[in-house]
Amino acid sequence: MAVVLVRNWWALALRGALAVLFGVAAFVMPGLTLVVLIALFGAYALIDGVLAIVAGVKAAERHERFGSFLWRGVLGIATGLVAFILPGATAVVLTLIIGAWAIVTGVLSVVFGLILVVAPGVGILTLVWIIGGYAVFFGLIMLTLAFRLRARHLRNALGTTG
């Protein structure tokens, strides 16, 4: 595994650079970033819904329980379609769901959850910025790792160790 990482350091560098670019875009163009995130969520929900229905049909063919698969599939497809048809409402609903989840999960996240529930508009922007900050941080870590692996790759190519 380590040899594969060392040889392909450039792939980590590319991934890191793309993450940094995405993170910067989240801060510079939060509206566009939100639209992209909602579109990705919608696509995921649609694909997950279709795959759940396929699993349900296959389970029914084997005379196994299939109702929950079909139900999840229909809900997934419906959710994906709503995300594409009503992206603004989807953003608000997702923000409210994340806010409620934050309130339920812990003391430190209660304040964050209350902000999301009480002021979803501010919450949406906050979520985009949090995702952007994470992407920049993650990207910089990936770039650091990539260039350390590159140095190791060069040392290995020259036949030196250490």
mmCIF file of C-alpha atoms in Angstrom:
data_model
loop_
_atom_site.group_PDB
_atom_site.id
_atom_site.type_symbol
_atom_site.label_atom_id
_atom_site.label_comp_id
_atom_site.label_asym_id
_atom_site.label_seq_id
_atom_site.Cartn_x
_atom_site.Cartn_y
_atom_site.Cartn_z
ATOM 1 C CA MET A 1 0.000 0.000 0.000
ATOM 2 C CA ALA A 2 2.775 2.439 0.925
ATOM 3 C CA VAL A 3 4.570 1.775 -2.370
ATOM 4 C CA VAL A 4 1.393 2.512 -4.305
ATOM 5 C CA LEU A 5 0.943 5.801 -2.412
ATOM 6 C CA VAL A 6 4.567 6.793 -2.969
ATOM 7 C CA ARG A 7 4.380 6.076 -6.702
ATOM 8 C CA ASN A 8 1.063 7.890 -7.073
ATOM 9 C CA TRP A 9 1.832 10.945 -4.922
ATOM 10 C CA TRP A 10 0.539 13.140 -7.734
ATOM 11 C CA ALA A 11 -2.982 11.716 -7.342
ATOM 12 C CA LEU A 12 -3.037 12.835 -3.699
ATOM 13 C CA ALA A 13 -1.699 16.238 -4.752
ATOM 14 C CA LEU A 14 -4.454 16.551 -7.351
ATOM 15 C CA ARG A 15 -7.100 15.529 -4.838
ATOM 16 C CA GLY A 16 -5.737 18.015 -2.321
ATOM 17 C CA ALA A 17 -5.596 20.838 -4.851
ATOM 18 C CA LEU A 18 -9.184 20.171 -5.948
ATOM 19 C CA ALA A 19 -10.334 20.143 -2.322
ATOM 20 C CA VAL A 20 -8.623 23.492 -1.696
ATOM 21 C CA LEU A 21 -10.199 24.959 -4.850
ATOM 22 C CA PHE A 22 -13.622 23.696 -3.787
ATOM 23 C CA GLY A 23 -13.139 25.142 -0.304
ATOM 24 C CA VAL A 24 -12.104 28.532 -1.658
ATOM 25 C CA ALA A 25 -15.104 28.473 -4.012
ATOM 26 C CA ALA A 26 -17.363 27.801 -1.019
ATOM 27 C CA PHE A 27 -16.160 31.063 0.553
ATOM 28 C CA VAL A 28 -16.058 33.121 -2.657
ATOM 29 C CA MET A 29 -19.250 31.748 -4.252
ATOM 30 C CA PRO A 30 -21.370 30.252 -1.452
ATOM 31 C CA GLY A 31 -24.576 30.415 -3.500
ATOM 32 C CA LEU A 32 -23.131 28.404 -6.368
ATOM 33 C CA THR A 33 -21.548 25.971 -3.921
ATOM 34 C CA LEU A 34 -24.920 25.437 -2.271
ATOM 35 C CA VAL A 35 -26.550 24.792 -5.653
ATOM 36 C CA VAL A 36 -23.874 22.198 -6.471
ATOM 37 C CA LEU A 37 -24.264 20.510 -3.074
ATOM 38 C CA ILE A 38 -28.045 20.320 -3.487
ATOM 39 C CA ALA A 39 -27.631 18.899 -6.999
ATOM 40 C CA LEU A 40 -25.215 16.263 -5.681
ATOM 41 C CA PHE A 41 -27.643 15.415 -2.881
ATOM 42 C CA GLY A 42 -30.491 15.132 -5.413
ATOM 43 C CA ALA A 43 -28.436 12.880 -7.692
ATOM 44 C CA TYR A 44 -27.409 10.710 -4.745
ATOM 45 C CA ALA A 45 -31.006 10.388 -3.541
ATOM 46 C CA LEU A 46 -32.224 9.438 -7.038
ATOM 47 C CA ILE A 47 -29.506 6.839 -7.593
ATOM 48 C CA ASP A 48 -29.941 5.421 -4.091
ATOM 49 C CA GLY A 49 -33.703 5.218 -4.678
ATOM 50 C CA VAL A 50 -33.326 3.360 -7.955
ATOM 51 C CA LEU A 51 -30.822 0.936 -6.442
ATOM 52 C CA ALA A 52 -33.136 0.316 -3.476
ATOM 53 C CA ILE A 53 -35.983 -0.545 -5.847
ATOM 54 C CA VAL A 54 -33.689 -2.910 -7.767
ATOM 55 C CA ALA A 55 -32.760 -4.567 -4.458
ATOM 56 C CA GLY A 56 -36.462 -4.806 -3.581
ATOM 57 C CA VAL A 57 -37.334 -6.456 -6.877
ATOM 58 C CA LYS A 58 -34.487 -8.948 -6.488
ATOM 59 C CA ALA A 59 -35.605 -9.707 -2.915
ATOM 60 C CA ALA A 60 -39.185 -10.247 -4.119
ATOM 61 C CA GLU A 61 -37.932 -12.660 -6.802
ATOM 62 C CA ARG A 62 -36.270 -14.704 -4.030
ATOM 63 C CA HIS A 63 -39.460 -14.537 -1.936
ATOM 64 C CA GLU A 64 -37.705 -12.429 0.708
ATOM 65 C CA ARG A 65 -38.903 -9.255 2.395
ATOM 66 C CA PHE A 66 -38.911 -6.434 -0.102
ATOM 67 C CA GLY A 67 -41.339 -3.804 1.174
ATOM 68 C CA SER A 68 -38.793 -1.673 2.996
ATOM 69 C CA PHE A 69 -36.536 -1.602 -0.073
ATOM 70 C CA LEU A 70 -39.371 -0.469 -2.293
ATOM 71 C CA TRP A 71 -40.535 2.127 0.231
ATOM 72 C CA ARG A 72 -36.995 3.495 0.608
ATOM 73 C CA GLY A 73 -36.589 3.526 -3.153
ATOM 74 C CA VAL A 74 -39.766 5.484 -3.768
ATOM 75 C CA LEU A 75 -38.852 7.976 -1.023
ATOM 76 C CA GLY A 76 -35.320 8.315 -2.415
ATOM 77 C CA ILE A 77 -36.548 9.016 -5.923
ATOM 78 C CA ALA A 78 -39.149 11.474 -4.625
ATOM 79 C CA THR A 79 -36.519 13.231 -2.497
ATOM 80 C CA GLY A 80 -34.143 13.493 -5.448
ATOM 81 C CA LEU A 81 -36.861 14.935 -7.674
ATOM 82 C CA VAL A 82 -37.840 17.469 -5.010
ATOM 83 C CA ALA A 83 -34.188 18.491 -4.668
ATOM 84 C CA PHE A 84 -34.057 19.250 -8.398
ATOM 85 C CA ILE A 85 -37.505 20.852 -8.680
ATOM 86 C CA LEU A 86 -37.396 22.889 -5.436
ATOM 87 C CA PRO A 87 -33.699 23.459 -4.586
ATOM 88 C CA GLY A 88 -34.434 26.410 -2.274
ATOM 89 C CA ALA A 89 -36.901 24.440 -0.194
ATOM 90 C CA THR A 90 -34.488 21.511 -0.159
ATOM 91 C CA ALA A 91 -31.737 23.746 1.231
ATOM 92 C CA VAL A 92 -33.997 24.987 4.025
ATOM 93 C CA VAL A 93 -35.313 21.513 4.878
ATOM 94 C CA LEU A 94 -31.812 20.016 4.926
ATOM 95 C CA THR A 95 -30.664 22.853 7.154
ATOM 96 C CA LEU A 96 -33.563 22.249 9.544
ATOM 97 C CA ILE A 97 -32.857 18.500 9.611
ATOM 98 C CA ILE A 98 -29.167 19.089 10.341
ATOM 99 C CA GLY A 99 -30.171 21.621 13.011
ATOM 100 C CA ALA A 100 -32.540 19.187 14.694
ATOM 101 C CA TRP A 101 -29.898 16.468 14.526
ATOM 102 C CA ALA A 102 -27.327 18.801 16.101
ATOM 103 C CA ILE A 103 -29.708 19.691 18.932
ATOM 104 C CA VAL A 104 -30.438 16.041 19.669
ATOM 105 C CA THR A 105 -26.831 14.806 19.486
ATOM 106 C CA GLY A 106 -25.096 16.850 22.121
ATOM 107 C CA VAL A 107 -24.620 19.803 24.401
ATOM 108 C CA LEU A 108 -21.935 21.560 22.330
ATOM 109 C CA SER A 109 -23.897 21.222 19.132
ATOM 110 C CA VAL A 110 -27.159 22.543 20.636
ATOM 111 C CA VAL A 111 -26.186 26.170 19.982
ATOM 112 C CA PHE A 112 -25.261 25.337 16.402
ATOM 113 C CA GLY A 113 -28.503 23.401 15.983
ATOM 114 C CA LEU A 114 -30.578 26.260 17.376
ATOM 115 C CA ILE A 115 -28.952 28.681 14.919
ATOM 116 C CA LEU A 116 -29.834 26.357 12.050
ATOM 117 C CA VAL A 117 -33.436 25.935 13.189
ATOM 118 C CA VAL A 118 -34.105 29.555 14.198
ATOM 119 C CA ALA A 119 -32.322 31.208 11.255
ATOM 120 C CA PRO A 120 -32.041 28.677 8.412
ATOM 121 C CA GLY A 121 -30.794 31.324 5.972
ATOM 122 C CA VAL A 122 -27.792 32.066 8.163
ATOM 123 C CA GLY A 123 -27.490 28.351 8.850
ATOM 124 C CA ILE A 124 -27.230 27.488 5.167
ATOM 125 C CA LEU A 125 -24.385 29.961 4.694
ATOM 126 C CA THR A 126 -22.722 28.663 7.848
ATOM 127 C CA LEU A 127 -22.923 25.088 6.567
ATOM 128 C CA VAL A 128 -21.411 26.074 3.226
ATOM 129 C CA TRP A 129 -18.567 27.857 5.025
ATOM 130 C CA ILE A 130 -17.988 24.903 7.349
ATOM 131 C CA ILE A 131 -17.816 22.572 4.367
ATOM 132 C CA GLY A 132 -15.523 25.033 2.600
ATOM 133 C CA GLY A 133 -13.234 25.329 5.612
ATOM 134 C CA TYR A 134 -13.090 21.569 5.952
ATOM 135 C CA ALA A 135 -12.287 21.204 2.244
ATOM 136 C CA VAL A 136 -9.422 23.724 2.466
ATOM 137 C CA PHE A 137 -8.056 22.063 5.621
ATOM 138 C CA PHE A 138 -8.396 18.564 4.140
ATOM 139 C CA GLY A 139 -6.859 19.718 0.848
ATOM 140 C CA LEU A 140 -3.833 21.239 2.565
ATOM 141 C CA ILE A 141 -3.283 18.038 4.531
ATOM 142 C CA MET A 142 -3.528 16.014 1.302
ATOM 143 C CA LEU A 143 -1.046 18.348 -0.435
ATOM 144 C CA THR A 144 1.383 18.067 2.487
ATOM 145 C CA LEU A 145 1.146 14.284 2.398
ATOM 146 C CA ALA A 146 1.513 14.241 -1.394
ATOM 147 C CA PHE A 147 4.705 16.267 -1.345
ATOM 148 C CA ARG A 148 6.170 14.137 1.438
ATOM 149 C CA LEU A 149 5.386 11.069 -0.658
ATOM 150 C CA ARG A 150 6.939 12.788 -3.690
ATOM 151 C CA ALA A 151 10.153 13.349 -1.756
ATOM 152 C CA ARG A 152 10.173 9.691 -0.763
ATOM 153 C CA HIS A 153 9.491 8.689 -4.370
ATOM 154 C CA LEU A 154 12.452 10.766 -5.542
ATOM 155 C CA ARG A 155 14.712 9.262 -2.852
ATOM 156 C CA ASN A 156 13.630 5.761 -3.916
ATOM 157 C CA ALA A 157 14.238 6.582 -7.580
ATOM 158 C CA LEU A 158 17.749 7.778 -6.773
ATOM 159 C CA GLY A 159 18.402 4.657 -4.693
ATOM 160 C CA THR A 160 18.915 6.501 -1.429
ATOM 161 C CA THR A 161 17.184 5.836 1.837
ATOM 162 C CA GLY A 162 16.441 8.028 4.809
#
